Structure formats: structure tokens, C-alpha cells
Amino acid sequence: MQDTSLYRAWAEVDTAAMRHNLALVRRVLPSHKQMAIIKAEAYGHGITGVAKALDNEEIEFFGVATPSEAQKVSDAGCSTCPFILGPCFPAEREMIVQNGWRAALSSIEEAEHFNSLGRLYGKKVNLHISVDTGMGRAGLLPGNVPILADKLASYDHLNIEGVFSHLSAAADDISFTHRQIRSYEQSVAVLRERMDLPYRHLCSSSGVFNYNAPSTNMVRLGRILYGYSPMPSPHNRELQPTLTLYSRVTLLRTLPDNHGVSYNHTYVTTGPTKVATIGIGFGDGYLHYLSNTGARVYLNGSYCPVLGRVTMDQIMVDVSHMDKVQPGDIAEILGPNVPWEELTARAKTIPSNVITSITGRVPRVYKG
Ligand SMILES: *Cc1c(COP(=O)(O)O)cnc(C)c1O
């Protein structure tokens, strides 16, 4: 493993835990293939490192958001094909066709353009039809699926390899989710009358343990791969966290009574207070929204509350209750003792927002 002795903030990524989480999903859904979602720097874990770690795991596709993320997968030398999850604007399509990456198909206009690019480069373009069963973000409305299906026969450079949709409220609205599943199943039936569709996928992390879409044969794994399940399930306790964010104490001081701490003095000491300054801030992804929320770090075996506002590069924590603290000591900022869920609740955001906020300044260290 890398030497971390000069790092002031770093994320340790446990790739063995990632493989464990993948194996768990495979045990629960043995007849489904998997797409591993590694967009947004693999949810903060680092896209290149995660792509390399999972490339030999017999995963069907790496789900990415953009062609530039797909390029990172290629540049890492991975053989797992990138799948671009959302729509792409016209100028992005050429590199998709040239590289043989997979893309979503949301409209007849896209189909025509991809087909002409396929002709230009003498390649079959592999696409998955995206159906908007209720997300309102991309895809064909279900009523337009038969219209596209009829046209597809005339596009000789397209290979329609799959059909998918995305659930919009799987963790919160079960009856709407069942409507989306029914709508998806209807579109799949319409399409399968006309073509072979080797890849059929609907559920991502909030769906895999809780819903069954009978025609599907692949799941898209984002958060669950990284140890977080958005819905209650007996399988959740078997998931393992995959990322621990660390930082170091840079300075220790005792501030006198009635001394403001950090910008705007939203915290003022109520007595002599031993304060440790820690080398992480919102410039590293420790959200500013965590200011004055009771957020805490785990340092030398005990919890230390964050005092006042989070700044760009530093936070201050109360260590008055501790006698053994020194500059250089390691604080756990996010990890087994300070779970993802805890920071999510305090920052009043969603889990993916916490984890994707870890910035490029933070080195990723891979183990396992
Ligand atoms: C991001 C994304 C996912 C992954 O979602 P998780 O809930 O993190 O598993 C799956 N499918 C699509 C279309 C996405 O955009």
C-alpha cells in the first residue's frame, strides 16, 4: 500500500469489501448479470482505481455518466466495456461509435444519428433502448416505444442490445415503483416481439433487494457496491463499507473562555478549551453543511465534536476530554466509526452527495 505518512487527508478504498458486496448481490440474484456503476469518480472512490480493481470480476459493463469517464476506463487498460447511462449530445456520439462503447437510446433522432455514424465508421453501434417509465429524465415515453421499434429495422448500423429504465422513488413509493415495473415489462414485451434483447435492466441499488422485474437479467450496482443500501433489507447487514476518509491533526492549542472558533464565531468557547485543528475542509469534500450540526470525528478512540464552521481546508474539533493527542495523529472523518449515513443526516442531504463530494485533492489509497 502507498505510504500515507505525508498525507493530511486521504481516502482508503477497500477493494476486497467491494468484491464482497458484489458477491452478496450475486448470491441474492444468481441469475442476473451486473453493471458496476463507476460514474462520478466511482462515488468518490476514484474511477481508475475502481475500474482496475473490478475489471476481472466478470462484470458485464462499467456504468459511467459521460464519454470522458468512458475514456478513463479505456485509458486504465480495462477490458470491461463502458456504458454511458444518460443521453449524449450530438458532438459526443462520434467517440462512442469509434470506441465501441455502449450508449442509451432515447429518441428517433439519436437512432438516426448513431446509424449514420455507424455507416461512416463501418461499425455496428450497440445501444440499449431507454424507456421513461416515470423518472422524467431520459428515454422514450412508453407510448413511443412501438414507433421506434418499427423504425429500427431500417437502421442497418444499429445493434439494439438491450432495454432499460430507471426507478424514480424505489425507496419511498412502493406502489409507484410497481407501476414503473409494469410499464417496463410492457415495453419489453413489445420490443421482444421484434428483436432479441440480450440485456434487460431496471433495478439499481434501491431495487435489487426489494423488487422483482420478471423480464430483467441484469442489475445496475452503484451505492450497494460501495456498501450502502438505500432500502431496508435483511441482506443490508452483510454489506461492508468500502471507503474510510482520514485526516490528521495539524495543531493543538488551548483557547481561553469566550473565544470564537472559525468564521462568524458561530461557536464561542464556554471555558478554556483544548482545540485540535485538522487538515480537511470543504475543499476536500467535508461538506460545509456539516457546520454546527453536531458533526464529529473519531480520533484516538474517541469522538470529538466539530466546533463552528467548516472552512475550505481545515476544521477545528474539541479535544478537551483527551490527554493523548498530538499533531500528526490520524482522525477518521468518514468510515466505520463515522458512517456515511450519519454525515448524510447531519448535512441534510442524500448519501451519494456526501461520498461524491470527496475532491481530487484527496489521494485514494487502495487495499485488498
Ligand atoms: C447512477 C445510476 C445508477 C446507480 O444508482 P445506485 O442507486 O447508486 O445504485 C443506476 N442507473 C442509472 C441510470 C444511474 O444514473
Short mmCIF file of C-alpha atoms and ligand atoms in Angstrom, two decimals:
data_model
loop_
_atom_site.label_atom_id
_atom_site.label_comp_id
_atom_site.label_asym_id
_atom_site.label_seq_id
_atom_site.Cartn_x
_atom_site.Cartn_y
_atom_site.Cartn_z
CA MET A 1 0.00 0.00 0.00
CA GLN A 2 1.02 3.62 -0.55
CA ASP A 3 2.89 5.45 2.19
CA THR A 4 0.37 7.82 3.76
CA SER A 5 2.73 9.42 6.27
CA LEU A 6 2.81 12.72 4.39
CA TYR A 7 -0.91 12.83 3.53
CA ARG A 8 -3.07 15.20 5.53
CA ALA A 9 -6.31 13.86 4.09
CA TRP A 10 -6.76 10.62 2.17
CA ALA A 11 -9.40 8.04 1.34
CA GLU A 12 -8.62 4.40 1.90
CA VAL A 13 -10.59 2.22 -0.51
CA ASP A 14 -11.18 -1.40 0.44
CA THR A 15 -11.49 -3.26 -2.86
CA ALA A 16 -11.95 -6.60 -1.07
CA ALA A 17 -15.08 -5.13 0.57
CA MET A 18 -16.29 -4.07 -2.87
CA ARG A 19 -15.86 -7.63 -4.18
CA HIS A 20 -17.64 -8.90 -1.06
CA ASN A 21 -20.63 -6.62 -1.77
CA LEU A 22 -20.67 -7.77 -5.38
CA ALA A 23 -20.61 -11.40 -4.26
CA LEU A 24 -23.53 -10.75 -1.92
CA VAL A 25 -25.68 -9.37 -4.76
CA ARG A 26 -24.69 -12.37 -6.87
CA ARG A 27 -25.77 -14.71 -4.11
CA VAL A 28 -29.16 -12.97 -3.77
CA LEU A 29 -29.72 -12.67 -7.54
CA PRO A 30 -27.82 -15.60 -9.04
CA SER A 31 -29.33 -15.36 -12.49
CA HIS A 32 -28.69 -11.63 -13.00
CA LYS A 33 -25.63 -10.12 -14.63
CA GLN A 34 -24.22 -6.89 -13.22
CA MET A 35 -23.31 -3.45 -14.42
CA ALA A 36 -20.97 -1.75 -11.92
CA ILE A 37 -21.69 1.97 -11.71
CA ILE A 38 -18.41 3.85 -11.51
CA LYS A 39 -19.52 7.34 -12.57
CA ALA A 40 -18.54 10.41 -10.57
CA GLU A 41 -15.10 9.02 -9.66
CA ALA A 42 -16.77 5.77 -8.63
CA TYR A 43 -18.81 7.58 -5.98
CA GLY A 44 -15.67 9.26 -4.66
CA HIS A 45 -13.60 6.05 -4.63
CA GLY A 46 -11.63 7.01 -7.78
CA ILE A 47 -12.77 5.78 -11.20
CA THR A 48 -9.42 4.49 -12.41
CA GLY A 49 -8.62 2.55 -9.24
CA VAL A 50 -12.09 1.02 -9.02
CA ALA A 51 -12.21 0.16 -12.73
CA LYS A 52 -8.89 -1.67 -12.40
CA ALA A 53 -9.98 -3.43 -9.22
CA LEU A 54 -13.20 -4.72 -10.81
CA ASP A 55 -12.04 -5.37 -14.36
CA ASN A 56 -11.51 -9.10 -13.82
CA GLU A 57 -14.72 -9.70 -11.88
CA GLU A 58 -16.82 -10.73 -14.87
CA ILE A 59 -18.93 -7.63 -14.71
CA GLU A 60 -20.81 -7.00 -17.95
CA PHE A 61 -20.42 -3.20 -18.18
CA PHE A 62 -18.99 -0.24 -16.29
CA GLY A 63 -21.76 2.35 -15.96
CA VAL A 64 -20.47 5.89 -16.50
CA ALA A 65 -22.15 9.26 -16.98
CA THR A 66 -20.04 10.76 -19.75
CA PRO A 67 -17.75 9.86 -22.66
CA SER A 68 -14.82 11.36 -20.75
CA GLU A 69 -15.45 8.90 -17.93
CA ALA A 70 -15.61 6.11 -20.52
CA GLN A 71 -12.23 7.35 -21.81
CA LYS A 72 -10.79 6.99 -18.29
CA VAL A 73 -11.89 3.35 -18.25
CA SER A 74 -10.17 2.77 -21.60
CA ASP A 75 -7.06 4.66 -20.54
CA ALA A 76 -6.83 2.42 -17.47
CA GLY A 77 -6.47 -0.50 -19.88
CA CYS A 78 -9.71 -2.15 -18.77
CA SER A 79 -11.45 -4.66 -20.98
CA THR A 80 -14.90 -4.18 -19.37
CA CYS A 81 -16.95 -2.06 -21.77
CA PRO A 82 -18.21 1.34 -20.56
CA PHE A 83 -21.94 2.01 -20.76
CA ILE A 84 -22.98 5.67 -20.85
CA LEU A 85 -26.09 5.79 -18.71
CA GLY A 86 -27.70 9.02 -19.85
CA PRO A 87 -28.30 10.83 -23.13
CA CYS A 88 -25.35 12.24 -25.08
CA PHE A 89 -25.42 15.41 -27.14
CA PRO A 90 -24.54 15.09 -30.84
CA ALA A 91 -20.85 16.01 -30.64
CA GLU A 92 -20.26 13.29 -28.05
CA ARG A 93 -21.59 10.46 -30.20
CA GLU A 94 -18.68 10.11 -32.60
CA MET A 95 -16.23 8.94 -29.93
CA ILE A 96 -18.81 6.49 -28.62
CA VAL A 97 -19.13 4.88 -32.05
CA GLN A 98 -15.39 4.90 -32.73
CA ASN A 99 -14.60 3.24 -29.41
CA GLY A 100 -17.45 0.74 -29.42
CA TRP A 101 -18.78 1.98 -26.08
CA ARG A 102 -22.39 1.27 -25.18
CA ALA A 103 -24.92 4.08 -25.06
CA ALA A 104 -28.56 4.68 -24.19
CA LEU A 105 -31.08 5.39 -26.92
CA SER A 106 -33.82 7.89 -26.07
CA SER A 107 -35.12 9.15 -29.40
CA ILE A 108 -35.52 8.53 -33.11
CA GLU A 109 -33.23 11.50 -33.78
CA GLU A 110 -30.46 9.78 -31.79
CA ALA A 111 -31.08 6.50 -33.60
CA GLU A 112 -30.70 8.19 -36.99
CA HIS A 113 -27.52 9.97 -35.97
CA PHE A 114 -25.93 6.88 -34.42
CA ASN A 115 -26.89 4.90 -37.52
CA SER A 116 -25.21 7.38 -39.86
CA LEU A 117 -22.09 7.44 -37.66
CA GLY A 118 -22.07 3.65 -37.75
CA ARG A 119 -22.19 3.75 -41.54
CA LEU A 120 -19.42 6.36 -41.62
CA TYR A 121 -17.08 4.23 -39.50
CA GLY A 122 -18.23 0.88 -40.82
CA LYS A 123 -19.30 -0.25 -37.36
CA LYS A 124 -22.39 -1.60 -35.67
CA VAL A 125 -23.40 0.72 -32.84
CA ASN A 126 -24.54 -1.17 -29.76
CA LEU A 127 -27.37 0.61 -27.98
CA HIS A 128 -29.76 -0.05 -25.12
CA ILE A 129 -33.23 1.44 -25.52
CA SER A 130 -34.02 3.70 -22.58
CA VAL A 131 -37.69 3.80 -21.56
CA ASP A 132 -39.01 6.59 -19.36
CA THR A 133 -41.38 4.72 -17.05
CA GLY A 134 -41.60 7.64 -14.63
CA MET A 135 -38.20 9.18 -13.91
CA GLY A 136 -38.80 12.10 -16.28
CA ARG A 137 -35.12 12.44 -17.16
CA ALA A 138 -34.38 10.49 -20.32
CA GLY A 139 -35.69 7.74 -22.52
CA LEU A 140 -38.67 7.17 -24.76
CA LEU A 141 -42.11 7.58 -23.31
CA PRO A 142 -43.70 4.12 -23.32
CA GLY A 143 -46.21 5.14 -25.98
CA ASN A 144 -43.37 5.89 -28.39
CA VAL A 145 -41.61 2.57 -27.94
CA PRO A 146 -43.61 0.75 -30.68
CA ILE A 147 -42.99 3.66 -33.08
CA LEU A 148 -39.24 3.42 -32.59
CA ALA A 149 -39.37 -0.35 -32.70
CA ASP A 150 -40.98 -0.23 -36.15
CA LYS A 151 -38.33 2.15 -37.46
CA LEU A 152 -35.37 0.23 -36.10
CA ALA A 153 -35.48 -2.38 -38.85
CA SER A 154 -34.37 0.28 -41.32
CA TYR A 155 -31.24 1.24 -39.36
CA ASP A 156 -28.70 -1.23 -40.61
CA HIS A 157 -25.80 0.02 -38.48
CA LEU A 158 -27.53 -0.26 -35.13
CA ASN A 159 -27.47 -3.29 -32.90
CA ILE A 160 -30.15 -2.95 -30.24
CA GLU A 161 -28.55 -4.92 -27.48
CA GLY A 162 -30.73 -4.05 -24.52
CA VAL A 163 -33.62 -2.21 -22.93
CA PHE A 164 -33.64 -0.43 -19.60
CA SER A 165 -35.41 2.05 -17.39
CA HIS A 166 -34.74 3.78 -14.07
CA LEU A 167 -36.85 3.80 -10.91
CA SER A 168 -37.56 7.25 -9.53
CA ALA A 169 -38.75 6.56 -5.99
CA ALA A 170 -37.96 2.93 -5.24
CA ALA A 171 -37.14 3.57 -1.60
CA ASP A 172 -40.12 5.82 -0.94
CA ASP A 173 -43.09 4.99 -3.14
CA ILE A 174 -43.67 1.28 -3.48
CA SER A 175 -46.93 1.49 -5.41
CA PHE A 176 -45.50 3.92 -7.97
CA THR A 177 -42.47 1.66 -8.30
CA HIS A 178 -44.76 -1.28 -9.11
CA ARG A 179 -46.39 0.85 -11.80
CA GLN A 180 -42.95 1.56 -13.26
CA ILE A 181 -42.15 -2.16 -13.22
CA ARG A 182 -45.42 -2.98 -15.06
CA SER A 183 -44.77 -0.25 -17.60
CA TYR A 184 -41.22 -1.52 -18.15
CA GLU A 185 -42.46 -5.09 -18.60
CA GLN A 186 -44.97 -3.94 -21.22
CA SER A 187 -42.30 -2.12 -23.23
CA VAL A 188 -40.01 -5.13 -23.03
CA ALA A 189 -42.80 -7.36 -24.33
CA VAL A 190 -43.48 -5.01 -27.25
CA LEU A 191 -39.80 -4.91 -28.19
CA ARG A 192 -39.16 -8.61 -27.79
CA GLU A 193 -41.80 -9.38 -30.39
CA ARG A 194 -39.48 -7.70 -32.87
CA MET A 195 -35.95 -8.27 -31.62
CA ASP A 196 -33.60 -10.13 -29.37
CA LEU A 197 -32.67 -8.09 -26.33
CA PRO A 198 -29.79 -9.78 -24.52
CA TYR A 199 -29.61 -7.14 -21.76
CA ARG A 200 -32.71 -6.13 -19.79
CA HIS A 201 -32.19 -3.97 -16.73
CA LEU A 202 -34.26 -1.85 -14.39
CA CYS A 203 -33.14 -2.04 -10.76
CA SER A 204 -30.26 -0.12 -9.24
CA SER A 205 -29.31 -0.20 -5.57
CA SER A 206 -32.70 0.73 -4.16
CA GLY A 207 -34.33 -2.02 -6.19
CA VAL A 208 -32.06 -5.05 -6.12
CA PHE A 209 -33.03 -6.49 -2.74
CA ASN A 210 -36.64 -5.32 -2.80
CA TYR A 211 -38.22 -5.59 -6.22
CA ASN A 212 -38.52 -8.15 -8.95
CA ALA A 213 -38.98 -7.17 -12.58
CA PRO A 214 -39.53 -10.59 -14.16
CA SER A 215 -38.04 -9.95 -17.59
CA THR A 216 -34.78 -8.45 -16.33
CA ASN A 217 -31.43 -10.24 -16.41
CA MET A 218 -29.05 -7.51 -15.24
CA VAL A 219 -28.85 -5.07 -12.30
CA ARG A 220 -27.01 -1.77 -12.08
CA LEU A 221 -25.00 -1.53 -8.88
CA GLY A 222 -23.96 1.85 -7.56
CA ARG A 223 -24.32 2.54 -3.86
CA ILE A 224 -24.72 -1.12 -2.92
CA LEU A 225 -21.33 -1.91 -4.38
CA TYR A 226 -19.92 0.72 -2.04
CA GLY A 227 -21.66 -0.79 0.98
CA TYR A 228 -24.75 1.35 1.24
CA SER A 229 -28.25 0.02 0.70
CA PRO A 230 -30.98 2.62 0.38
CA MET A 231 -33.81 0.31 1.45
CA PRO A 232 -34.36 -1.88 4.49
CA SER A 233 -33.46 -5.49 3.78
CA PRO A 234 -32.19 -8.47 5.79
CA HIS A 235 -29.17 -8.51 3.45
CA ASN A 236 -28.07 -4.99 4.42
CA ARG A 237 -26.11 -6.07 7.46
CA GLU A 238 -23.91 -8.24 5.26
CA LEU A 239 -22.76 -5.24 3.23
CA GLN A 240 -19.30 -3.89 4.04
CA PRO A 241 -18.23 -0.24 3.90
CA THR A 242 -15.63 0.40 1.21
CA LEU A 243 -14.22 3.82 1.99
CA THR A 244 -12.62 5.42 5.02
CA LEU A 245 -11.70 9.08 4.89
CA TYR A 246 -8.83 10.09 7.13
CA SER A 247 -7.17 13.35 8.06
CA ARG A 248 -4.54 14.49 10.53
CA VAL A 249 -4.25 16.86 13.44
CA THR A 250 -2.07 19.77 12.33
CA LEU A 251 -2.11 21.88 15.52
CA LEU A 252 -3.16 21.67 19.17
CA ARG A 253 -3.95 24.69 21.29
CA THR A 254 -5.92 25.66 24.36
CA LEU A 255 -8.23 28.58 23.68
CA PRO A 256 -9.41 30.76 26.58
CA ASP A 257 -13.01 31.19 27.70
CA ASN A 258 -15.29 33.20 25.39
CA HIS A 259 -13.11 32.78 22.29
CA GLY A 260 -14.80 32.48 18.91
CA VAL A 261 -13.92 29.50 16.71
CA SER A 262 -13.97 29.72 12.91
CA TYR A 263 -15.79 32.14 10.60
CA ASN A 264 -18.51 34.34 12.06
CA HIS A 265 -17.98 32.88 15.54
CA THR A 266 -20.95 30.58 15.32
CA TYR A 267 -19.21 28.74 18.16
CA VAL A 268 -17.75 30.52 21.19
CA THR A 269 -15.88 28.66 23.95
CA THR A 270 -17.59 28.43 27.32
CA GLY A 271 -14.37 27.87 29.24
CA PRO A 272 -10.75 27.05 28.46
CA THR A 273 -10.99 24.58 25.55
CA LYS A 274 -8.40 22.27 24.06
CA VAL A 275 -8.86 22.59 20.30
CA ALA A 276 -7.29 20.42 17.60
CA THR A 277 -7.06 21.84 14.09
CA ILE A 278 -7.49 19.11 11.46
CA GLY A 279 -6.31 19.31 7.86
CA ILE A 280 -9.54 18.73 5.98
CA GLY A 281 -12.30 21.07 4.83
CA PHE A 282 -14.93 21.54 2.18
CA GLY A 283 -12.14 21.85 -0.41
CA ASP A 284 -11.60 18.14 0.26
CA GLY A 285 -15.28 17.31 0.35
CA TYR A 286 -16.05 17.64 4.05
CA LEU A 287 -19.32 19.45 3.44
CA HIS A 288 -19.80 22.98 4.69
CA TYR A 289 -23.35 21.92 5.51
CA LEU A 290 -21.88 19.91 8.39
CA SER A 291 -21.10 23.17 10.23
CA ASN A 292 -22.86 23.41 13.61
CA THR A 293 -24.79 20.17 13.20
CA GLY A 294 -23.17 18.10 15.95
CA ALA A 295 -20.81 16.53 13.40
CA ARG A 296 -17.89 14.69 14.96
CA VAL A 297 -14.66 12.97 14.03
CA TYR A 298 -13.14 9.85 15.58
CA LEU A 299 -9.68 10.49 16.97
CA ASN A 300 -7.53 8.15 19.07
CA GLY A 301 -10.53 6.08 20.13
CA SER A 302 -12.98 8.83 21.00
CA TYR A 303 -15.42 11.20 19.35
CA CYS A 304 -14.55 14.88 19.07
CA PRO A 305 -17.20 17.44 18.09
CA VAL A 306 -16.52 19.84 15.23
CA LEU A 307 -16.56 23.44 16.53
CA GLY A 308 -18.06 26.24 14.43
CA ARG A 309 -17.98 26.35 10.69
CA VAL A 310 -16.19 24.00 8.35
CA THR A 311 -13.61 26.02 6.38
CA MET A 312 -12.13 25.26 3.00
CA ASP A 313 -9.06 23.41 4.23
CA GLN A 314 -9.44 22.94 7.98
CA ILE A 315 -11.84 22.08 10.76
CA MET A 316 -11.47 22.58 14.49
CA VAL A 317 -12.55 19.91 16.96
CA ASP A 318 -12.88 19.86 20.74
CA VAL A 319 -10.34 17.53 22.37
CA SER A 320 -10.68 18.87 25.93
CA HIS A 321 -11.58 15.39 27.16
CA MET A 322 -8.41 13.81 25.79
CA ASP A 323 -4.89 13.82 27.18
CA LYS A 324 -3.08 11.98 24.40
CA VAL A 325 -3.34 13.98 21.19
CA GLN A 326 -0.51 15.25 19.04
CA PRO A 327 -0.05 16.93 15.69
CA GLY A 328 0.16 14.17 13.09
CA ASP A 329 -2.43 11.96 14.81
CA ILE A 330 -4.96 10.41 12.46
CA ALA A 331 -8.65 11.27 12.65
CA GLU A 332 -11.35 9.18 10.98
CA ILE A 333 -13.62 11.63 9.18
CA LEU A 334 -15.92 9.11 7.47
CA GLY A 335 -15.83 5.34 7.85
CA PRO A 336 -16.82 2.52 10.18
CA ASN A 337 -16.96 4.83 13.23
CA VAL A 338 -18.48 7.81 11.43
CA PRO A 339 -20.84 6.18 8.95
CA TRP A 340 -21.90 7.62 5.64
CA GLU A 341 -25.49 7.69 6.95
CA GLU A 342 -24.53 9.86 9.93
CA LEU A 343 -22.96 12.57 7.77
CA THR A 344 -25.89 12.34 5.35
CA ALA A 345 -28.38 13.01 8.12
CA ARG A 346 -26.38 15.85 9.66
CA ALA A 347 -25.78 17.59 6.34
CA LYS A 348 -29.46 17.06 5.45
CA THR A 349 -28.55 15.62 2.09
CA ILE A 350 -28.53 12.23 0.36
CA PRO A 351 -25.80 9.59 0.76
CA SER A 352 -24.42 9.86 -2.77
CA ASN A 353 -23.96 13.61 -2.28
CA VAL A 354 -21.69 13.03 0.73
CA ILE A 355 -19.50 10.45 -0.96
CA THR A 356 -19.19 12.07 -4.40
CA SER A 357 -18.11 15.32 -2.77
CA ILE A 358 -14.65 13.99 -1.92
CA THR A 359 -12.45 16.04 -4.23
CA GLY A 360 -9.39 15.47 -6.39
CA ARG A 361 -7.12 16.90 -3.70
CA VAL A 362 -7.67 13.77 -1.62
CA PRO A 363 -5.40 10.87 -2.64
CA ARG A 364 -7.09 7.47 -2.88
CA VAL A 365 -5.24 4.56 -1.40
CA TYR A 366 -6.33 1.05 -2.47
CA LYS A 367 -6.11 -2.06 -0.37
CA GLY A 368 -7.50 -5.57 -0.64
C1 LIG B 1 -26.39 6.46 -11.12
C2 LIG B 1 -27.28 5.47 -11.74
C3 LIG B 1 -27.40 4.18 -11.18
C4 LIG B 1 -26.77 3.79 -9.87
O1 LIG B 1 -27.67 4.04 -8.82
P1 LIG B 1 -27.44 3.49 -7.34
O2 LIG B 1 -28.70 3.82 -6.66
O3 LIG B 1 -26.27 4.19 -6.78
O4 LIG B 1 -27.22 2.03 -7.45
C5 LIG B 1 -28.14 3.25 -11.88
N1 LIG B 1 -28.77 3.56 -13.03
C6 LIG B 1 -28.70 4.79 -13.57
C7 LIG B 1 -29.43 5.06 -14.84
C8 LIG B 1 -27.97 5.79 -12.95
O5 LIG B 1 -27.93 7.01 -13.49
#
